[in-house]
PDB file of C-alpha atoms in Angstrom:
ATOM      1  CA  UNK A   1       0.000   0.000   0.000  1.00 37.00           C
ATOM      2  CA  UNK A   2       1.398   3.554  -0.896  1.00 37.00           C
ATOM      3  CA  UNK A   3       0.195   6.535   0.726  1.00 39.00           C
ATOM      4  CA  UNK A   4       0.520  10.114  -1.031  1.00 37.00           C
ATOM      5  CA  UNK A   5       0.670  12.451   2.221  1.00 38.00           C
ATOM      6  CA  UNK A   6      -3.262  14.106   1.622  1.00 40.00           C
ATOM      7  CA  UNK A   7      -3.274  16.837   4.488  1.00 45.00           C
ATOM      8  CA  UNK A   8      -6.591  16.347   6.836  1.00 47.00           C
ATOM      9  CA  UNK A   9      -9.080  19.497   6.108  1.00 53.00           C
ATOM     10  CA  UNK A  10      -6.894  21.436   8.870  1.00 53.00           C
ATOM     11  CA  UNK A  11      -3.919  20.402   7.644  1.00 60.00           C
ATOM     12  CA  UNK A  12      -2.513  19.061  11.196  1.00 75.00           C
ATOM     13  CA  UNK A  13      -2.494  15.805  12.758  1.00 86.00           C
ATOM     14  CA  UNK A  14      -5.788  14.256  14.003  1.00 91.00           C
ATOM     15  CA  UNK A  15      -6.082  11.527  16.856  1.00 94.00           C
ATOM     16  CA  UNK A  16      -7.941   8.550  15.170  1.00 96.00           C
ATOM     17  CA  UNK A  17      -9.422   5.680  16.852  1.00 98.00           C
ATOM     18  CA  UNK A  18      -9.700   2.366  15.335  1.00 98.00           C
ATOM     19  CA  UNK A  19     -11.178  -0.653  16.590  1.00 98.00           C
ATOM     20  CA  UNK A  20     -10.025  -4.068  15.563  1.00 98.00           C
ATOM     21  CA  UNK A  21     -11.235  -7.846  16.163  1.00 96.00           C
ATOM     22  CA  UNK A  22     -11.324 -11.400  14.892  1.00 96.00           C
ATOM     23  CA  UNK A  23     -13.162 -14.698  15.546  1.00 95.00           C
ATOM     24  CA  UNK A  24     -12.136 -17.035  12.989  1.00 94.00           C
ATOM     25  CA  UNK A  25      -8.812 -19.089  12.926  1.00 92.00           C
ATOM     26  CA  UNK A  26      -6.177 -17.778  14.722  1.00 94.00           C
ATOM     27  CA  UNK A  27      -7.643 -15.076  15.811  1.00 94.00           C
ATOM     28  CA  UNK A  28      -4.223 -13.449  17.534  1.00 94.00           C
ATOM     29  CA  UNK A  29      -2.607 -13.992  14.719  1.00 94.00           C
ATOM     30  CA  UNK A  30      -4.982 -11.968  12.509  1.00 96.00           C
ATOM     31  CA  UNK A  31      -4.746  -9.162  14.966  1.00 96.00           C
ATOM     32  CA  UNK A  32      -1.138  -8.749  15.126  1.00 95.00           C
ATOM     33  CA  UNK A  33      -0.527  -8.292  11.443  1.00 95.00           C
ATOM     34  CA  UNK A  34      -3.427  -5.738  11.459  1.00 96.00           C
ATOM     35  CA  UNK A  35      -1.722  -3.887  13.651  1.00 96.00           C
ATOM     36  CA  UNK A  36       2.006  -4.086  12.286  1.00 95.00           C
ATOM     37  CA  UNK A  37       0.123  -2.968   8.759  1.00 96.00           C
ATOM     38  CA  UNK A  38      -0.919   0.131  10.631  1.00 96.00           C
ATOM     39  CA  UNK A  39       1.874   0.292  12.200  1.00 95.00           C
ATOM     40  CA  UNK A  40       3.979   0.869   9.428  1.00 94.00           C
ATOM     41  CA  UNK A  41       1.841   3.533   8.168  1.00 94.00           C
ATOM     42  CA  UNK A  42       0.796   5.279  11.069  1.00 94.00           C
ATOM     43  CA  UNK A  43       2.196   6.092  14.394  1.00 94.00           C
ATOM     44  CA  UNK A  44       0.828   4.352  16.623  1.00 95.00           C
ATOM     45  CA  UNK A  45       0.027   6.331  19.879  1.00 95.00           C
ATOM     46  CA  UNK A  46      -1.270   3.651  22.292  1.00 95.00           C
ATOM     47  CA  UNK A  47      -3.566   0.421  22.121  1.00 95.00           C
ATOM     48  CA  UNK A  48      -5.327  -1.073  24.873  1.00 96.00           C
ATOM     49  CA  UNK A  49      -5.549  -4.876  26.021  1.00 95.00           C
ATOM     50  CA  UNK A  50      -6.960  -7.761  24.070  1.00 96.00           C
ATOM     51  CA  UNK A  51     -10.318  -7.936  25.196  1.00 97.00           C
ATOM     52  CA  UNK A  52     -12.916 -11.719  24.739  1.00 96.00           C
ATOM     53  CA  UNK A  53     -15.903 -10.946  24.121  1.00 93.00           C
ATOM     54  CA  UNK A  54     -19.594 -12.409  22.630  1.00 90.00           C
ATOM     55  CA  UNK A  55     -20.212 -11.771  19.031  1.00 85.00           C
ATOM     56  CA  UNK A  56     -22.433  -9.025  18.442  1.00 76.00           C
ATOM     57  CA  UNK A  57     -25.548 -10.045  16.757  1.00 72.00           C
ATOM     58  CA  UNK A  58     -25.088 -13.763  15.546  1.00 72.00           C
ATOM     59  CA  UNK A  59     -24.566 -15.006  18.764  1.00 75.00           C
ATOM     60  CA  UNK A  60     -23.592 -19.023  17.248  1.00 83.00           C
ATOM     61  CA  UNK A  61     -20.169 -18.159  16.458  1.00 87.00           C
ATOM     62  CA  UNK A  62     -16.455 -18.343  17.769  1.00 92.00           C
ATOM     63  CA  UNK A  63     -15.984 -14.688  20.613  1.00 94.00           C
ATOM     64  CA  UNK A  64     -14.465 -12.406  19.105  1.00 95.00           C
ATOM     65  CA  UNK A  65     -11.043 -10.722  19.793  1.00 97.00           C
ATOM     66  CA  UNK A  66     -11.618  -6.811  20.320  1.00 97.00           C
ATOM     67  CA  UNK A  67      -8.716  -3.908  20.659  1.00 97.00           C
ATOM     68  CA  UNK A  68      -8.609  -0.570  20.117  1.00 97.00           C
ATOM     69  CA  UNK A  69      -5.811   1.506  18.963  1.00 96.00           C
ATOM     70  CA  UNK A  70      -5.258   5.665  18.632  1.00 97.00           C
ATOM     71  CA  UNK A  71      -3.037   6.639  15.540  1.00 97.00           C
ATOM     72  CA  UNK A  72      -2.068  10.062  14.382  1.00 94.00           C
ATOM     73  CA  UNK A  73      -1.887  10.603  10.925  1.00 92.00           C
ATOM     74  CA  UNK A  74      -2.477  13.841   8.591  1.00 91.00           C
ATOM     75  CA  UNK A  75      -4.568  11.615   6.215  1.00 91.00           C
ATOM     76  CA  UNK A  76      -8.554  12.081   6.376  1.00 91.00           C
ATOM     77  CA  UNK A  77     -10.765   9.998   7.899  1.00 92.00           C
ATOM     78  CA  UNK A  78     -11.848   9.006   3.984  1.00 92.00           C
ATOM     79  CA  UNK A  79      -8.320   8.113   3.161  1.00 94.00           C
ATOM     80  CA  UNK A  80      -7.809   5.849   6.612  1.00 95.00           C
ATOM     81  CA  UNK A  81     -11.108   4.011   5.927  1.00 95.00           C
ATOM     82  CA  UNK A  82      -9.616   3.088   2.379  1.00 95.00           C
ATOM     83  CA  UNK A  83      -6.159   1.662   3.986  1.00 96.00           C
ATOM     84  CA  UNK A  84      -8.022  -0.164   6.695  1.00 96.00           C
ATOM     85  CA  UNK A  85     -10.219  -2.374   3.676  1.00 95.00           C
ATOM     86  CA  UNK A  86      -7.063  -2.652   2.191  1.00 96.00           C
ATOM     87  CA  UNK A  87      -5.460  -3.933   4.924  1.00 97.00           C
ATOM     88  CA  UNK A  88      -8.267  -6.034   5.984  1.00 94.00           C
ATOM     89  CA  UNK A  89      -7.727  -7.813   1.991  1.00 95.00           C
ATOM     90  CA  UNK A  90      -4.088  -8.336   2.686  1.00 95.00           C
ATOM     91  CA  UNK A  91      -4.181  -9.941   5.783  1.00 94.00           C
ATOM     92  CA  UNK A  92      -7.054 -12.212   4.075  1.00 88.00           C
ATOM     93  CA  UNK A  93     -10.112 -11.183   4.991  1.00 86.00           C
ATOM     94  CA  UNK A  94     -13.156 -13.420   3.279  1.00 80.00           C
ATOM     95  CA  UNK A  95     -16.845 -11.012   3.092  1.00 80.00           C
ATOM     96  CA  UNK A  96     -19.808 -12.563   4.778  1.00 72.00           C
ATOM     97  CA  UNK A  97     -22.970 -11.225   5.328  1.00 71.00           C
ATOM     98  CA  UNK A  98     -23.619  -8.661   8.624  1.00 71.00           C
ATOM     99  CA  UNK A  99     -22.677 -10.097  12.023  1.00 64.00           C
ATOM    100  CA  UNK A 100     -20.764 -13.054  10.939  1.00 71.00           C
ATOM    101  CA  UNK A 101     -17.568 -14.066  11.686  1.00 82.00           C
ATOM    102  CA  UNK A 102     -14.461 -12.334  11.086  1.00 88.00           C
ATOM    103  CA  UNK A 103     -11.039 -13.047  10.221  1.00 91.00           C
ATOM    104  CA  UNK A 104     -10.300  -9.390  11.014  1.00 95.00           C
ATOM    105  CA  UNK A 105     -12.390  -6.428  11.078  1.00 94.00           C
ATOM    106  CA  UNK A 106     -11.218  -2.994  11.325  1.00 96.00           C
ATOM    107  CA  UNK A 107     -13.759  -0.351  12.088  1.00 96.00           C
ATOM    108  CA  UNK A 108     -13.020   3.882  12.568  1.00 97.00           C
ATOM    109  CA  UNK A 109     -14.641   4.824  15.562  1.00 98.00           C
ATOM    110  CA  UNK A 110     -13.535   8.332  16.131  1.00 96.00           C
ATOM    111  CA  UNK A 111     -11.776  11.321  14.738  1.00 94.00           C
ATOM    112  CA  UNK A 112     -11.510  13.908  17.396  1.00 85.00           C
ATOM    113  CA  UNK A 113     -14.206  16.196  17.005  1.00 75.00           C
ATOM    114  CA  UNK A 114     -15.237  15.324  13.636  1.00 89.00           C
ATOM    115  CA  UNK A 115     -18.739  14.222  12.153  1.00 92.00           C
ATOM    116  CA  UNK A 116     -19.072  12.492   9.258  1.00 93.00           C
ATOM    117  CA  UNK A 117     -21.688  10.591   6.913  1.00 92.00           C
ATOM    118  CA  UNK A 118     -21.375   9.527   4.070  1.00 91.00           C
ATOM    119  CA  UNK A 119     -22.728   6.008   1.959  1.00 90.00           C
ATOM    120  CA  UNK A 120     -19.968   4.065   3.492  1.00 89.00           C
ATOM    121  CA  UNK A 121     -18.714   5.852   6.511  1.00 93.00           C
ATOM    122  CA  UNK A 122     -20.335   7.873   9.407  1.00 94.00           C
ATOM    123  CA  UNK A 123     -17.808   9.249  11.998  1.00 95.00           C
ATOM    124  CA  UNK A 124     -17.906   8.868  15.245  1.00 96.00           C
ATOM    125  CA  UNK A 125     -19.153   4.914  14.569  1.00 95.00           C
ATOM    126  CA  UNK A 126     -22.845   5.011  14.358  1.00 94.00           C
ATOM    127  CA  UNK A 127     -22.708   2.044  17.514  1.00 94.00           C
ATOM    128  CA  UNK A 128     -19.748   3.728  19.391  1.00 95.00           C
ATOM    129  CA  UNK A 129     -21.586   4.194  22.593  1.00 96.00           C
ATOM    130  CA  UNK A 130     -24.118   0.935  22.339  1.00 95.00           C
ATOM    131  CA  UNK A 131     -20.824  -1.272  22.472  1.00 95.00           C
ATOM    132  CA  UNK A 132     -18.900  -2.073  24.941  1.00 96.00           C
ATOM    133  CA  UNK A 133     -16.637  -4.821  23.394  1.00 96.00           C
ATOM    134  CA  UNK A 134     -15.432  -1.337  21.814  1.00 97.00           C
ATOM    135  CA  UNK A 135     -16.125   1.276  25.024  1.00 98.00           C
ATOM    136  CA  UNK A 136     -14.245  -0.770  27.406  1.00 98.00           C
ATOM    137  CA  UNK A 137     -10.628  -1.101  25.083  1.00 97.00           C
ATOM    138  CA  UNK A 138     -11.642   2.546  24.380  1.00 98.00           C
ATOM    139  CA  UNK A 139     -12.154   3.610  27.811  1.00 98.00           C
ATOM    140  CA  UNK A 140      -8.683   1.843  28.798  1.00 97.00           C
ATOM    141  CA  UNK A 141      -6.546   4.143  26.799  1.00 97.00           C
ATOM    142  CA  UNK A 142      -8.685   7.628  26.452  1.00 97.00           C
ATOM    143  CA  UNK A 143     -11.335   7.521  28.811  1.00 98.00           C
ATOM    144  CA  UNK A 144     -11.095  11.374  28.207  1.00 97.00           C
ATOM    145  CA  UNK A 145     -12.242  11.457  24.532  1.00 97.00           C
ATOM    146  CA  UNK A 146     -15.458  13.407  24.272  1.00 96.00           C
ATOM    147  CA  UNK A 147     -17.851  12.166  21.857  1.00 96.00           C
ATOM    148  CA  UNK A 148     -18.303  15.045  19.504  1.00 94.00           C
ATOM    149  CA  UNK A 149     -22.235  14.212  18.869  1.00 95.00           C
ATOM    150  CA  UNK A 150     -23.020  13.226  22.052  1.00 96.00           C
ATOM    151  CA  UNK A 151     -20.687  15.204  24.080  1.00 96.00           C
ATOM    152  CA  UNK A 152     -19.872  12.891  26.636  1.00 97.00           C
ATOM    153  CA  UNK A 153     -16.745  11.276  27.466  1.00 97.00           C
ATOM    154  CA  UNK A 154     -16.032   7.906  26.869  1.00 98.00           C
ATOM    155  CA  UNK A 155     -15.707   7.176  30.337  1.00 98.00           C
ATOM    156  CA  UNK A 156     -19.199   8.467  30.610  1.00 98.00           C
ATOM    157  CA  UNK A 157     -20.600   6.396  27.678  1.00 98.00           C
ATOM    158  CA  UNK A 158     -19.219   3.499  29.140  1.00 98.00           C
ATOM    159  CA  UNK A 159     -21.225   4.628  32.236  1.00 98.00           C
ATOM    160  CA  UNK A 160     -24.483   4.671  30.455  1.00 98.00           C
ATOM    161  CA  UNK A 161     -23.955   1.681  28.123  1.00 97.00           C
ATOM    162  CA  UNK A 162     -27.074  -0.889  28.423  1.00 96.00           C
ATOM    163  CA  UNK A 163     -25.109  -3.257  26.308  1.00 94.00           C
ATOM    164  CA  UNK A 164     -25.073  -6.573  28.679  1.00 92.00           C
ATOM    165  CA  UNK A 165     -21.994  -8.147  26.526  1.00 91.00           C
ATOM    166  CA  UNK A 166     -19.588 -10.273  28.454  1.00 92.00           C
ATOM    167  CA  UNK A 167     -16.510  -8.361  27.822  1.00 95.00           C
ATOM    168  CA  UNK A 168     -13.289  -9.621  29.900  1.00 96.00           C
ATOM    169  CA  UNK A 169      -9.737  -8.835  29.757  1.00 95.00           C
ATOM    170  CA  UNK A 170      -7.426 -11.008  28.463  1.00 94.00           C
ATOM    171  CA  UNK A 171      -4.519  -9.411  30.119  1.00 86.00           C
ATOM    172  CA  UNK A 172      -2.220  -9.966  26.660  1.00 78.00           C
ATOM    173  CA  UNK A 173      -0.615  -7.070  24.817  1.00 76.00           C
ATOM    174  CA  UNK A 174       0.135  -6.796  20.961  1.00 75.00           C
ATOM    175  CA  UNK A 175       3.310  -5.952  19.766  1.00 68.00           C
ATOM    176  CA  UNK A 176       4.519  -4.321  16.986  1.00 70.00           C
ATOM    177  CA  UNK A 177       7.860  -2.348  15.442  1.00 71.00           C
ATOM    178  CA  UNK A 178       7.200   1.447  15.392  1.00 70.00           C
TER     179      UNK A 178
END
């Protein structure tokens, strides 16, 4: 993948969130190259724990993996979102239909204070705050991200989540060369 530097529309770095997981095969495995592949295109600012948790929908399949990361890039959110399917095709990647199972999935939850919508992307995630197999790994490494269409922290979504998920901590880190 080759990246032509596209400045952001304040052409400045942006924090952007990304949230990662995997229930089929080796599901480690599939998270660890994700990350290296964004890894050697973005800096990487911090990622939070592994986290098991219960698929989200279809509930007969394999838990799922879940981390999420915080890069800083100039790109825009647009450009990110077309790395990320890329990546997602590299590391092998096979499309099912909504709610199945995963080899990896990479989702952009949050751009600072950005909102977006378009056909294929809406920024912040349209299921940010119902989630907490993607609040809690959130929570863990900016629990002091505000939510710029809700306007609540993500320590304060957490707070108010209904979501009843059994999310636990897995207590394993990913690595990756910077």
């Amino acid at each position: 993948i080759l990246l032509k530097l596209k400045f952001n529309e304040h052409g400045e770095m942006s924090r952007i969130f990304l949230g990662l997981g995997s229930n089929v095969g080796e599901r480690f495995t599939y998270l660890s190259k994700a990350i290296q592949e964004i890894a050697d295109l973005f800096t990487v600012k911090s990622i939070s724990s592994i986290y098991e948790t219960e698929p989200w929908g279809e509930k007969r399949q394999q838990n799922f993996l879940n981390v999420v990361l915080e890069i800083e890039t100039i790109e825009t959110t647009q450009k990110i979102f077309s790395v990320i399917k890329s990546i997602e095709k590299k590391i092998g990647r096979v499309e099912r239909g909504k709610w199945q199972e995963r080899e990896i999935d990479i989702d952009v939850l949050l751009n600072e204070s950005e909102i977006l919508e378009t056909r294929e992307l809406t920024i912040p995630h349209k299921e940010l705050h119902n989630r907490k197999f993607v609040l809690i790994p959130f929570n863990e490494i900016a629990s002091d991200v505000l939510h710029p269409v809700f306007k609540k922290t993500i320590a304060q979504l957490l707070k108010e989540c209904s979501d009843e998920s059994n999310v636990r901590n897995t207590n394993l880190q990913l690595l990756y060369q910077q």
